[in-house]
Amino acid sequence: QQPVQSPQAVILREGEDAVINCSSSKALYSVHWYRQKHGEAPVFLMILLKGGEQKGHDKISASFNEKKQQSSLYLTASQLSYSGTYFCGTESRRYNFNKFYFGSGTKLNVKP
Amino acid sequence: DTGVSQNPRHKITKRGQNVTFRCDPISEHNRLYWYRQTLGQGPEFLTYFQNEAQLEKSRLLSDRFSAERPKGSFSTLEIQRTEQGDSAMYLCASSGVGGDYGYTFGSGTRLTVV
């Protein structure tokens, strides 16, 4: 039931764009996105609750395709500060926390 | 508010010893979660509290693990008779009520069992 993230790792130059995908074999109620820098706690980026919902702030946005049970995170004009490991977390049923699973992460490295 | 606080940051213990970790959530958050994270993996759910009630516990969680949240404030996670396989980062998170809230994680306690 753990969602599958792709790619596993990405190397970018500053200013380039990236897409990280998160796919589940189960129907989804919500998708969370987090970023974790080395040795630090995961930081909440956004939650998507409805199929087809797109959210974003600054140059980071995400979409949720409920039918395909997929979500994608879009990083535009990447900055050095975007480096870290990105995790999606998926919830199949609201408030069923035993069923909240994180993917294994996508490591993003932005170089000058 | 200073966010979610966890203590200690690091713990090295000998196999067979008991350890206890503490988590202080954001004061207005009534939901508290414990997760475990190993290298290269995403966080794995351990248990969940709403106020002082422990409402969910992972079926994969050994009975050597126990958690409490007295009075719905801070929480403790105890591991008895530690094993080398318990070595991991233990993360605490809290969240508010409602469907649009993500989790605020603490910096974690890194446990090393030798």
Coordinates of N, CA and C in Angstrom, one line a residue:
Chain A
Q1 N 0.8 -1.2 0.0 CA 0.0 0.0 0.0 C 0.8 1.3 0.0
Q2 N 2.2 1.1 0.2 CA 3.0 2.3 0.1 C 3.0 2.9 -1.3
P3 N 2.8 4.2 -1.4 CA 2.8 4.8 -2.7 C 4.2 4.7 -3.3
V4 N 4.2 4.7 -4.7 CA 5.5 4.6 -5.4 C 5.9 6.0 -5.9
Q5 N 7.1 6.4 -5.6 CA 7.5 7.7 -6.1 C 8.5 7.5 -7.2
S6 N 8.4 8.4 -8.2 CA 9.4 8.4 -9.3 C 9.7 9.9 -9.7
P7 N 10.9 10.2 -10.1 CA 12.1 9.3 -10.0 C 12.6 9.1 -8.6
Q8 N 13.6 8.3 -8.4 CA 14.2 8.1 -7.1 C 15.1 9.3 -6.7
A9 N 15.7 9.8 -7.8 CA 16.7 10.9 -7.6 C 16.7 11.8 -8.8
V10 N 16.9 13.1 -8.6 CA 17.0 14.1 -9.7 C 18.1 15.0 -9.3
I11 N 18.9 15.3 -10.4 CA 19.9 16.4 -10.3 C 19.6 17.5 -11.2
L12 N 19.5 18.7 -10.7 CA 19.1 19.8 -11.5 C 20.2 20.9 -11.4
R13 N 20.2 21.8 -12.4 CA 20.9 23.1 -12.3 C 19.9 24.1 -11.8
E14 N 20.3 25.1 -11.1 CA 19.5 26.2 -10.7 C 18.7 26.7 -11.9
G15 N 17.4 27.0 -11.7 CA 16.6 27.5 -12.7 C 15.8 26.5 -13.6
E16 N 16.2 25.2 -13.4 CA 15.6 24.1 -14.2 C 14.3 23.7 -13.5
D17 N 13.4 23.0 -14.2 CA 12.2 22.5 -13.6 C 12.3 21.0 -13.4
A18 N 11.4 20.6 -12.4 CA 11.4 19.1 -12.1 C 9.9 18.7 -11.8
V19 N 9.6 17.5 -12.1 CA 8.3 16.9 -11.7 C 8.6 15.6 -11.0
I20 N 7.9 15.5 -9.8 CA 8.0 14.2 -9.0 C 6.7 13.6 -9.0
N21 N 6.6 12.3 -9.2 CA 5.3 11.6 -9.3 C 5.1 10.7 -8.1
C22 N 3.9 10.5 -7.8 CA 3.5 9.7 -6.6 C 2.3 8.9 -7.1
S23 N 2.4 7.6 -7.0 CA 1.3 6.7 -7.6 C 0.9 5.7 -6.5
S24 N -0.4 5.4 -6.4 CA -0.9 4.5 -5.4 C -1.7 3.4 -6.1
S25 N -1.7 2.2 -5.5 CA -2.5 1.1 -6.0 C -3.9 1.2 -5.4
K26 N -4.2 2.0 -4.5 CA -5.5 2.1 -3.8 C -6.1 3.5 -4.1
A27 N -7.4 3.5 -4.1 CA -8.1 4.8 -4.2 C -7.7 5.7 -3.1
L28 N -7.6 7.0 -3.4 CA -7.0 7.9 -2.4 C -8.0 9.0 -2.0
Y29 N -8.0 9.3 -0.7 CA -8.8 10.4 -0.2 C -7.9 11.7 -0.3
S30 N -6.7 11.6 0.1 CA -5.8 12.8 0.1 C -4.4 12.5 -0.2
V31 N -3.6 13.5 -0.6 CA -2.2 13.3 -0.8 C -1.5 14.5 -0.1
H32 N -0.5 14.2 0.7 CA 0.4 15.2 1.3 C 1.7 15.2 0.6
W33 N 2.4 16.4 0.6 CA 3.7 16.5 0.1 C 4.6 17.1 1.2
Y34 N 5.8 16.5 1.4 CA 6.7 17.0 2.4 C 8.1 17.1 1.8
R35 N 8.9 18.0 2.3 CA 10.4 18.1 2.0 C 11.2 17.9 3.2
Q36 N 12.2 17.0 3.1 CA 13.1 16.8 4.3 C 14.5 17.1 3.8
K37 N 15.2 17.9 4.6 CA 16.6 18.2 4.3 C 17.4 17.3 5.3
H38 N 18.6 17.0 4.9 CA 19.4 16.0 5.6 C 19.5 16.4 7.1
G39 N 19.2 15.4 7.9 CA 19.3 15.6 9.4 C 18.2 16.5 10.0
E40 N 17.2 16.8 9.2 CA 16.1 17.7 9.7 C 14.8 17.0 9.6
A41 N 13.8 17.6 10.2 CA 12.4 17.0 10.1 C 11.8 17.2 8.8
P42 N 10.9 16.3 8.4 CA 10.1 16.6 7.2 C 9.3 17.9 7.4
V43 N 9.2 18.7 6.3 CA 8.4 20.0 6.4 C 7.2 19.9 5.5
F44 N 6.0 20.1 6.0 CA 4.8 20.1 5.2 C 4.8 21.1 4.1
L45 N 4.5 20.7 2.9 CA 4.4 21.6 1.7 C 3.0 21.9 1.4
M46 N 2.2 20.8 1.2 CA 0.8 21.0 0.8 C 0.0 19.7 0.9
I47 N -1.3 19.9 1.0 CA -2.2 18.7 1.0 C -3.2 18.9 -0.1
L48 N -3.5 17.9 -0.8 CA -4.6 17.9 -1.8 C -5.7 17.0 -1.4
L49 N -6.9 17.5 -1.4 CA -8.0 16.7 -0.9 C -9.0 16.3 -1.9
K50 N -9.0 16.9 -3.0 CA -10.0 16.6 -4.0 C -9.4 16.2 -5.3
G51 N -10.1 15.3 -6.0 CA -9.6 14.9 -7.3 C -9.5 16.0 -8.2
G52 N -8.4 16.2 -8.9 CA -8.2 17.2 -9.9 C -7.8 18.5 -9.3
E53 N -7.6 18.5 -7.9 CA -7.2 19.7 -7.2 C -5.8 20.1 -7.5
Q54 N -5.5 21.3 -7.8 CA -4.1 21.8 -7.9 C -3.9 22.9 -6.9
K55 N -2.7 22.7 -6.2 CA -2.4 23.7 -5.3 C -1.0 24.2 -5.5
G56 N -0.6 25.3 -4.9 CA 0.8 25.8 -5.1 C 1.1 27.0 -4.3
H57 N 2.3 27.1 -4.0 CA 2.8 28.4 -3.4 C 4.2 28.7 -3.9
D58 N 4.5 29.9 -4.2 CA 5.8 30.3 -4.8 C 5.9 29.5 -6.1
K59 N 6.9 28.8 -6.3 CA 7.1 28.1 -7.6 C 7.0 26.6 -7.4
I60 N 6.3 26.1 -6.3 CA 6.1 24.7 -6.1 C 4.6 24.5 -6.1
S61 N 4.1 23.6 -7.0 CA 2.7 23.3 -7.1 C 2.5 21.8 -7.2
A62 N 1.3 21.4 -7.1 CA 1.0 19.9 -7.1 C -0.4 19.7 -7.7
S63 N -0.6 18.6 -8.3 CA -1.9 18.2 -8.8 C -2.2 16.8 -8.3
F64 N -3.5 16.5 -8.3 CA -4.0 15.2 -7.8 C -5.0 14.7 -8.8
N65 N -4.7 13.6 -9.4 CA -5.6 12.9 -10.3 C -6.2 11.7 -9.6
E66 N -7.5 11.9 -9.1 CA -8.1 10.9 -8.3 C -8.4 9.6 -9.0
K67 N -8.8 9.8 -10.3 CA -9.1 8.6 -11.1 C -7.8 7.7 -11.3
K68 N -6.7 8.4 -11.6 CA -5.5 7.6 -11.8 C -4.8 7.3 -10.5
Q69 N -5.3 7.8 -9.4 CA -4.7 7.5 -8.1 C -3.2 8.0 -8.1
Q70 N -3.0 9.2 -8.7 CA -1.7 9.8 -8.8 C -1.7 11.2 -8.4
S71 N -0.5 11.7 -7.9 CA -0.3 13.1 -7.7 C 1.1 13.4 -8.2
S72 N 1.3 14.6 -8.7 CA 2.6 15.1 -9.2 C 2.9 16.4 -8.5
L73 N 4.2 16.6 -8.2 CA 4.7 17.8 -7.6 C 5.6 18.5 -8.6
Y74 N 5.3 19.8 -8.8 CA 6.0 20.5 -9.9 C 6.9 21.6 -9.2
L75 N 8.2 21.5 -9.5 CA 9.1 22.5 -9.0 C 9.6 23.3 -10.2
T76 N 9.3 24.6 -10.2 CA 9.6 25.5 -11.3 C 10.8 26.4 -11.0
A77 N 11.6 26.6 -12.0 CA 12.8 27.5 -11.8 C 13.5 27.2 -10.5
S78 N 13.9 26.0 -10.3 CA 14.4 25.5 -9.0 C 15.5 26.4 -8.4
Q79 N 15.5 26.5 -7.1 CA 16.5 27.2 -6.4 C 17.3 26.2 -5.5
L80 N 18.5 26.7 -5.1 CA 19.4 25.8 -4.3 C 18.6 25.3 -3.0
S81 N 17.8 26.2 -2.5 CA 17.0 25.8 -1.3 C 16.0 24.7 -1.5
Y82 N 15.8 24.3 -2.7 CA 14.8 23.2 -3.0 C 15.5 21.9 -2.8
S83 N 16.7 21.8 -2.7 CA 17.4 20.5 -2.5 C 16.9 19.8 -1.2
G84 N 16.7 18.5 -1.3 CA 16.3 17.7 -0.2 C 15.6 16.5 -0.7
T85 N 14.9 15.7 0.2 CA 14.2 14.6 -0.2 C 12.7 14.9 -0.1
Y86 N 12.0 14.6 -1.2 CA 10.5 14.9 -1.2 C 9.8 13.6 -1.0
F87 N 8.8 13.7 -0.1 CA 8.0 12.5 0.2 C 6.5 12.8 -0.1
C88 N 5.8 11.9 -0.7 CA 4.4 12.0 -0.7 C 3.8 11.1 0.4
G89 N 2.7 11.5 0.9 CA 2.0 10.6 1.9 C 0.6 10.5 1.4
T90 N 0.1 9.3 1.4 CA -1.3 9.1 0.9 C -2.2 8.5 1.9
E91 N -3.5 9.0 1.8 CA -4.5 8.6 2.8 C -5.6 8.0 2.0
S92 N -6.0 6.7 2.3 CA -7.0 6.1 1.5 C -8.4 6.4 2.1
R93 N -8.5 6.6 3.4 CA -9.7 7.0 4.0 C -9.4 8.0 5.1
R94 N -10.3 9.0 5.2 CA -10.1 10.1 6.1 C -10.0 9.6 7.5
Y95 N -8.9 10.1 8.2 CA -8.7 9.8 9.6 C -8.4 8.4 9.9
N96 N -8.1 7.6 8.9 CA -7.7 6.2 9.2 C -6.1 6.2 9.1
F97 N -5.5 6.5 10.3 CA -4.1 6.8 10.3 C -3.2 5.6 10.1
N98 N -3.8 4.4 10.3 CA -3.0 3.2 10.0 C -2.8 3.0 8.5
K99 N -3.7 3.7 7.8 CA -3.6 3.6 6.3 C -3.0 4.8 5.7
F100 N -2.2 5.6 6.5 CA -1.5 6.7 5.9 C -0.1 6.3 5.6
Y101 N 0.3 6.3 4.4 CA 1.6 5.7 4.0 C 2.4 6.8 3.3
F102 N 3.7 6.8 3.6 CA 4.7 7.7 2.9 C 5.4 6.9 1.9
G103 N 5.7 7.5 0.8 CA 6.6 6.9 -0.2 C 8.0 6.9 0.3
S104 N 8.9 6.3 -0.5 CA 10.2 6.1 -0.1 C 11.1 7.4 -0.4
G105 N 10.5 8.3 -1.1 CA 11.2 9.6 -1.3 C 11.8 9.8 -2.6
T106 N 12.0 11.0 -3.0 CA 12.7 11.4 -4.2 C 13.8 12.4 -3.8
K107 N 15.0 12.1 -4.0 CA 16.1 12.9 -3.6 C 16.4 14.0 -4.7
L108 N 16.2 15.2 -4.4 CA 16.5 16.3 -5.4 C 17.7 17.1 -5.0
N109 N 18.6 17.2 -5.9 CA 19.9 18.0 -5.7 C 19.9 19.1 -6.7
V110 N 19.9 20.3 -6.3 CA 19.9 21.5 -7.2 C 21.3 22.1 -7.1
K111 N 22.0 22.1 -8.2 CA 23.4 22.6 -8.2 C 23.4 24.0 -8.8
P112 N 24.5 24.8 -8.4 CA 24.6 26.2 -9.0 C 24.9 26.1 -10.5
Chain B
D1 N 5.0 30.1 19.3 CA 5.2 28.7 19.5 C 6.4 28.2 18.8
T2 N 7.2 27.3 19.5 CA 8.4 26.9 18.9 C 8.3 25.7 18.1
G3 N 7.2 25.2 17.8 CA 7.0 24.0 17.0 C 7.0 22.8 17.8
V4 N 7.2 21.6 17.2 CA 7.2 20.3 17.9 C 8.6 20.1 18.4
S5 N 8.7 19.8 19.7 CA 10.0 19.6 20.3 C 10.2 18.1 20.7
Q6 N 11.3 17.5 20.5 CA 11.6 16.1 20.8 C 12.9 16.1 21.6
N7 N 12.9 15.2 22.6 CA 14.1 15.0 23.5 C 14.2 13.5 23.8
P8 N 15.4 13.0 23.9 CA 16.7 13.7 23.5 C 16.8 13.7 21.9
R9 N 17.8 14.3 21.4 CA 18.0 14.3 20.0 C 18.7 13.0 19.5
H10 N 19.6 12.5 20.4 CA 20.3 11.3 20.1 C 20.3 10.4 21.4
K11 N 20.2 9.1 21.1 CA 20.2 8.1 22.2 C 21.0 6.9 21.8
I12 N 22.0 6.6 22.5 CA 22.7 5.3 22.3 C 22.5 4.4 23.5
T13 N 22.0 3.2 23.2 CA 21.7 2.3 24.3 C 22.2 0.9 24.0
K14 N 22.4 0.1 25.0 CA 22.8 -1.3 24.8 C 21.6 -2.1 24.6
R15 N 21.8 -3.1 23.8 CA 20.7 -4.1 23.5 C 20.1 -4.6 24.8
G16 N 18.8 -4.6 24.9 CA 18.1 -5.1 26.1 C 17.7 -4.0 27.1
Q17 N 18.2 -2.8 26.9 CA 17.9 -1.7 27.8 C 16.6 -1.1 27.4
N18 N 15.9 -0.4 28.3 CA 14.7 0.3 28.0 C 15.0 1.8 27.7
V19 N 14.3 2.4 26.7 CA 14.5 3.8 26.4 C 13.2 4.5 26.4
T20 N 13.2 5.8 26.7 CA 12.0 6.6 26.6 C 12.3 7.9 25.9
F21 N 11.4 8.3 25.0 CA 11.5 9.5 24.3 C 10.3 10.4 24.6
R22 N 10.6 11.7 24.5 CA 9.5 12.7 24.8 C 9.2 13.6 23.6
C23 N 8.0 13.9 23.5 CA 7.5 14.8 22.4 C 6.6 15.9 23.0
D24 N 6.9 17.1 22.7 CA 6.0 18.2 23.1 C 5.5 18.8 21.8
P25 N 4.2 18.6 21.5 CA 3.6 19.1 20.3 C 3.3 20.6 20.3
I26 N 2.8 21.1 19.2 CA 2.4 22.5 19.2 C 1.1 22.6 20.1
S27 N 1.1 23.6 20.9 CA 0.1 23.6 22.0 C -1.3 23.5 21.6
E28 N -1.7 24.1 20.5 CA -3.1 24.1 20.1 C -3.4 22.9 19.2
H29 N -2.5 22.0 18.9 CA -2.8 20.8 18.2 C -3.3 19.7 19.1
N30 N -4.4 19.1 18.8 CA -4.9 18.0 19.6 C -4.5 16.6 19.1
R31 N -3.9 16.6 17.9 CA -3.6 15.3 17.3 C -2.0 15.1 17.4
L32 N -1.6 13.9 17.8 CA -0.2 13.7 17.9 C 0.1 12.3 17.3
Y33 N 1.2 12.2 16.6 CA 1.6 11.0 15.9 C 3.0 10.6 16.2
W34 N 3.3 9.3 16.2 CA 4.7 8.9 16.3 C 5.0 8.1 15.0
Y35 N 6.1 8.4 14.4 CA 6.6 7.7 13.2 C 8.0 7.2 13.4
R36 N 8.4 6.2 12.7 CA 9.8 5.7 12.7 C 10.3 5.8 11.3
Q37 N 11.6 6.3 11.1 CA 12.1 6.4 9.8 C 13.5 5.8 9.8
T38 N 13.8 4.9 8.9 CA 15.1 4.4 8.7 C 15.7 5.0 7.4
L39 N 17.0 4.8 7.3 CA 17.8 5.5 6.2 C 17.2 5.2 4.8
G40 N 16.9 6.2 4.1 CA 16.5 6.0 2.7 C 15.0 5.6 2.6
Q41 N 14.3 5.7 3.7 CA 12.9 5.4 3.6 C 12.0 6.5 4.1
G42 N 10.7 6.5 3.7 CA 9.8 7.4 4.3 C 9.4 7.1 5.7
P43 N 8.8 8.0 6.4 CA 8.3 7.7 7.8 C 7.3 6.6 7.8
E44 N 7.4 5.8 8.8 CA 6.4 4.6 9.0 C 5.6 4.9 10.2
F45 N 4.3 4.8 10.0 CA 3.3 5.1 11.1 C 3.5 4.1 12.3
L46 N 3.5 4.7 13.5 CA 3.6 3.8 14.7 C 2.3 3.9 15.5
T47 N 1.9 5.2 15.9 CA 0.7 5.3 16.7 C 0.2 6.8 16.6
Y48 N -1.1 6.9 17.0 CA -1.8 8.2 16.9 C -2.6 8.5 18.1
F49 N -2.6 9.7 18.6 CA -3.4 10.2 19.8 C -4.3 11.4 19.3
Q50 N -5.5 11.3 19.8 CA -6.3 12.5 19.7 C -6.6 12.9 21.2
N51 N -6.1 14.1 21.6 CA -6.0 14.5 23.0 C -5.3 13.4 23.7
E52 N -5.9 12.8 24.8 CA -5.1 11.8 25.6 C -5.4 10.4 25.1
A53 N -6.3 10.2 24.2 CA -6.7 8.9 23.8 C -5.9 8.4 22.6
Q54 N -5.3 7.2 22.8 CA -4.6 6.5 21.8 C -5.5 5.8 20.9
L55 N -5.8 6.4 19.7 CA -6.9 5.9 18.8 C -6.4 4.9 17.8
E56 N -5.1 4.9 17.4 CA -4.6 4.0 16.4 C -3.2 3.6 16.8
K57 N -3.0 2.3 16.5 CA -1.6 1.7 16.7 C -1.3 0.8 15.5
S58 N -0.1 0.9 15.0 CA 0.2 0.1 13.9 C 0.2 -1.4 14.3
R59 N -0.4 -2.2 13.4 CA -0.4 -3.6 13.6 C 0.9 -4.2 13.6
L60 N 1.9 -3.5 13.0 CA 3.2 -4.1 12.9 C 4.1 -3.7 14.2
L61 N 3.5 -2.9 15.1 CA 4.2 -2.5 16.2 C 4.3 -3.6 17.3
S62 N 5.5 -3.9 17.7 CA 5.8 -4.9 18.7 C 5.2 -4.4 20.0
D63 N 4.9 -5.4 20.9 CA 4.3 -5.1 22.2 C 5.4 -4.5 23.1
R64 N 6.7 -4.5 22.7 CA 7.7 -3.8 23.4 C 7.6 -2.3 23.4
F65 N 6.8 -1.8 22.4 CA 6.6 -0.4 22.2 C 5.3 0.1 23.0
S66 N 5.4 1.2 23.7 CA 4.2 1.7 24.3 C 4.3 3.2 24.3
A67 N 3.2 3.9 24.2 CA 3.2 5.3 24.1 C 2.1 5.8 25.0
E68 N 2.3 7.0 25.5 CA 1.3 7.7 26.4 C 1.2 9.1 26.0
R69 N 0.1 9.7 26.4 CA -0.1 11.1 26.2 C -1.0 11.6 27.4
P70 N -0.4 11.7 28.6 CA -1.2 12.1 29.7 C -1.7 13.5 29.6
K71 N -3.0 13.7 29.9 CA -3.6 15.0 29.9 C -3.6 15.6 28.5
G72 N -3.3 14.9 27.5 CA -3.4 15.4 26.1 C -2.4 16.4 25.8
S73 N -1.3 16.5 26.6 CA -0.2 17.4 26.2 C 1.0 16.7 25.6
F74 N 2.1 16.6 26.4 CA 3.2 15.9 25.8 C 3.0 14.4 25.7
S75 N 3.8 13.8 25.0 CA 3.7 12.3 24.8 C 5.1 11.7 25.0
T76 N 5.0 10.4 25.5 CA 6.3 9.6 25.6 C 6.1 8.4 24.8
L77 N 7.2 7.9 24.3 CA 7.3 6.6 23.6 C 8.4 5.8 24.3
E78 N 8.0 4.6 24.8 CA 8.9 3.8 25.4 C 9.2 2.5 24.6
I79 N 10.4 2.1 24.5 CA 10.8 0.9 23.9 C 11.5 0.0 25.0
Q80 N 10.9 -1.1 25.3 CA 11.5 -2.0 26.3 C 12.3 -3.1 25.6
R81 N 13.4 -3.5 26.3 CA 14.2 -4.6 25.8 C 14.7 -4.3 24.4
T82 N 15.3 -3.2 24.1 CA 15.7 -2.8 22.8 C 16.5 -3.8 22.0
E83 N 16.3 -3.8 20.7 CA 17.0 -4.7 19.8 C 17.7 -3.9 18.8
Q84 N 18.6 -4.4 18.1 CA 19.4 -3.7 17.1 C 18.5 -3.2 16.0
G85 N 17.5 -3.9 15.7 CA 16.5 -3.6 14.6 C 15.7 -2.3 15.0
D86 N 15.7 -1.9 16.3 CA 15.0 -0.7 16.7 C 15.7 0.5 16.4
S87 N 17.0 0.4 15.9 CA 17.8 1.6 15.6 C 17.1 2.3 14.4
A88 N 16.8 3.6 14.6 CA 16.1 4.4 13.6 C 15.9 5.8 14.2
M89 N 15.3 6.6 13.3 CA 14.9 8.0 13.8 C 13.5 7.9 14.2
Y90 N 13.2 8.3 15.4 CA 11.8 8.3 15.8 C 11.3 9.8 15.8
L91 N 10.2 9.9 14.9 CA 9.7 11.3 14.7 C 8.3 11.4 15.3
C92 N 8.1 12.6 15.9 CA 6.8 12.9 16.4 C 6.2 14.0 15.6
A93 N 4.9 14.0 15.4 CA 4.3 15.1 14.6 C 3.0 15.4 15.3
S94 N 2.5 16.6 15.0 CA 1.2 17.0 15.5 C 0.4 17.7 14.4
S95 N -0.9 17.8 14.6 CA -1.7 18.5 13.6 C -3.0 19.0 14.3
G96 N -3.6 20.0 13.6 CA -4.8 20.5 14.2 C -6.0 19.7 13.6
V97 N -7.2 20.2 14.1 CA -8.4 19.5 13.6 C -8.8 20.1 12.3
G98 N -9.4 19.2 11.5 CA -9.8 19.7 10.2 C -9.1 18.9 9.1
G99 N -9.6 19.0 7.9 CA -9.1 18.2 6.8 C -8.0 18.8 6.0
D100 N -7.7 20.1 6.3 CA -6.7 20.7 5.4 C -5.4 21.0 6.1
Y101 N -5.1 20.2 7.1 CA -3.9 20.4 7.9 C -2.9 19.3 7.6
G102 N -1.7 19.7 7.3 CA -0.6 18.7 7.3 C 0.0 18.5 8.6
Y103 N 1.0 17.6 8.7 CA 1.6 17.3 9.9 C 2.8 18.3 10.2
T104 N 3.0 18.7 11.4 CA 4.2 19.4 11.8 C 5.1 18.4 12.5
F105 N 6.3 18.1 11.9 CA 7.2 17.1 12.6 C 8.2 17.8 13.5
G106 N 8.6 17.1 14.5 CA 9.7 17.5 15.3 C 11.0 17.0 14.6
S107 N 12.1 17.4 15.2 CA 13.4 17.0 14.6 C 13.8 15.6 14.8
G108 N 13.1 14.9 15.7 CA 13.3 13.5 15.9 C 14.3 13.1 16.9
T109 N 14.3 11.9 17.4 CA 15.2 11.3 18.2 C 15.9 10.1 17.5
R110 N 17.2 10.2 17.3 CA 17.9 9.1 16.7 C 18.4 8.1 17.7
L111 N 17.9 6.9 17.6 CA 18.2 5.8 18.5 C 19.2 4.9 17.8
T112 N 20.3 4.6 18.5 CA 21.2 3.6 18.1 C 21.3 2.5 19.2
V113 N 21.1 1.3 18.8 CA 21.1 0.2 19.7 C 22.4 -0.6 19.4
V114 N 23.3 -0.7 20.4 CA 24.6 -1.4 20.2 C 24.7 -2.7 20.9

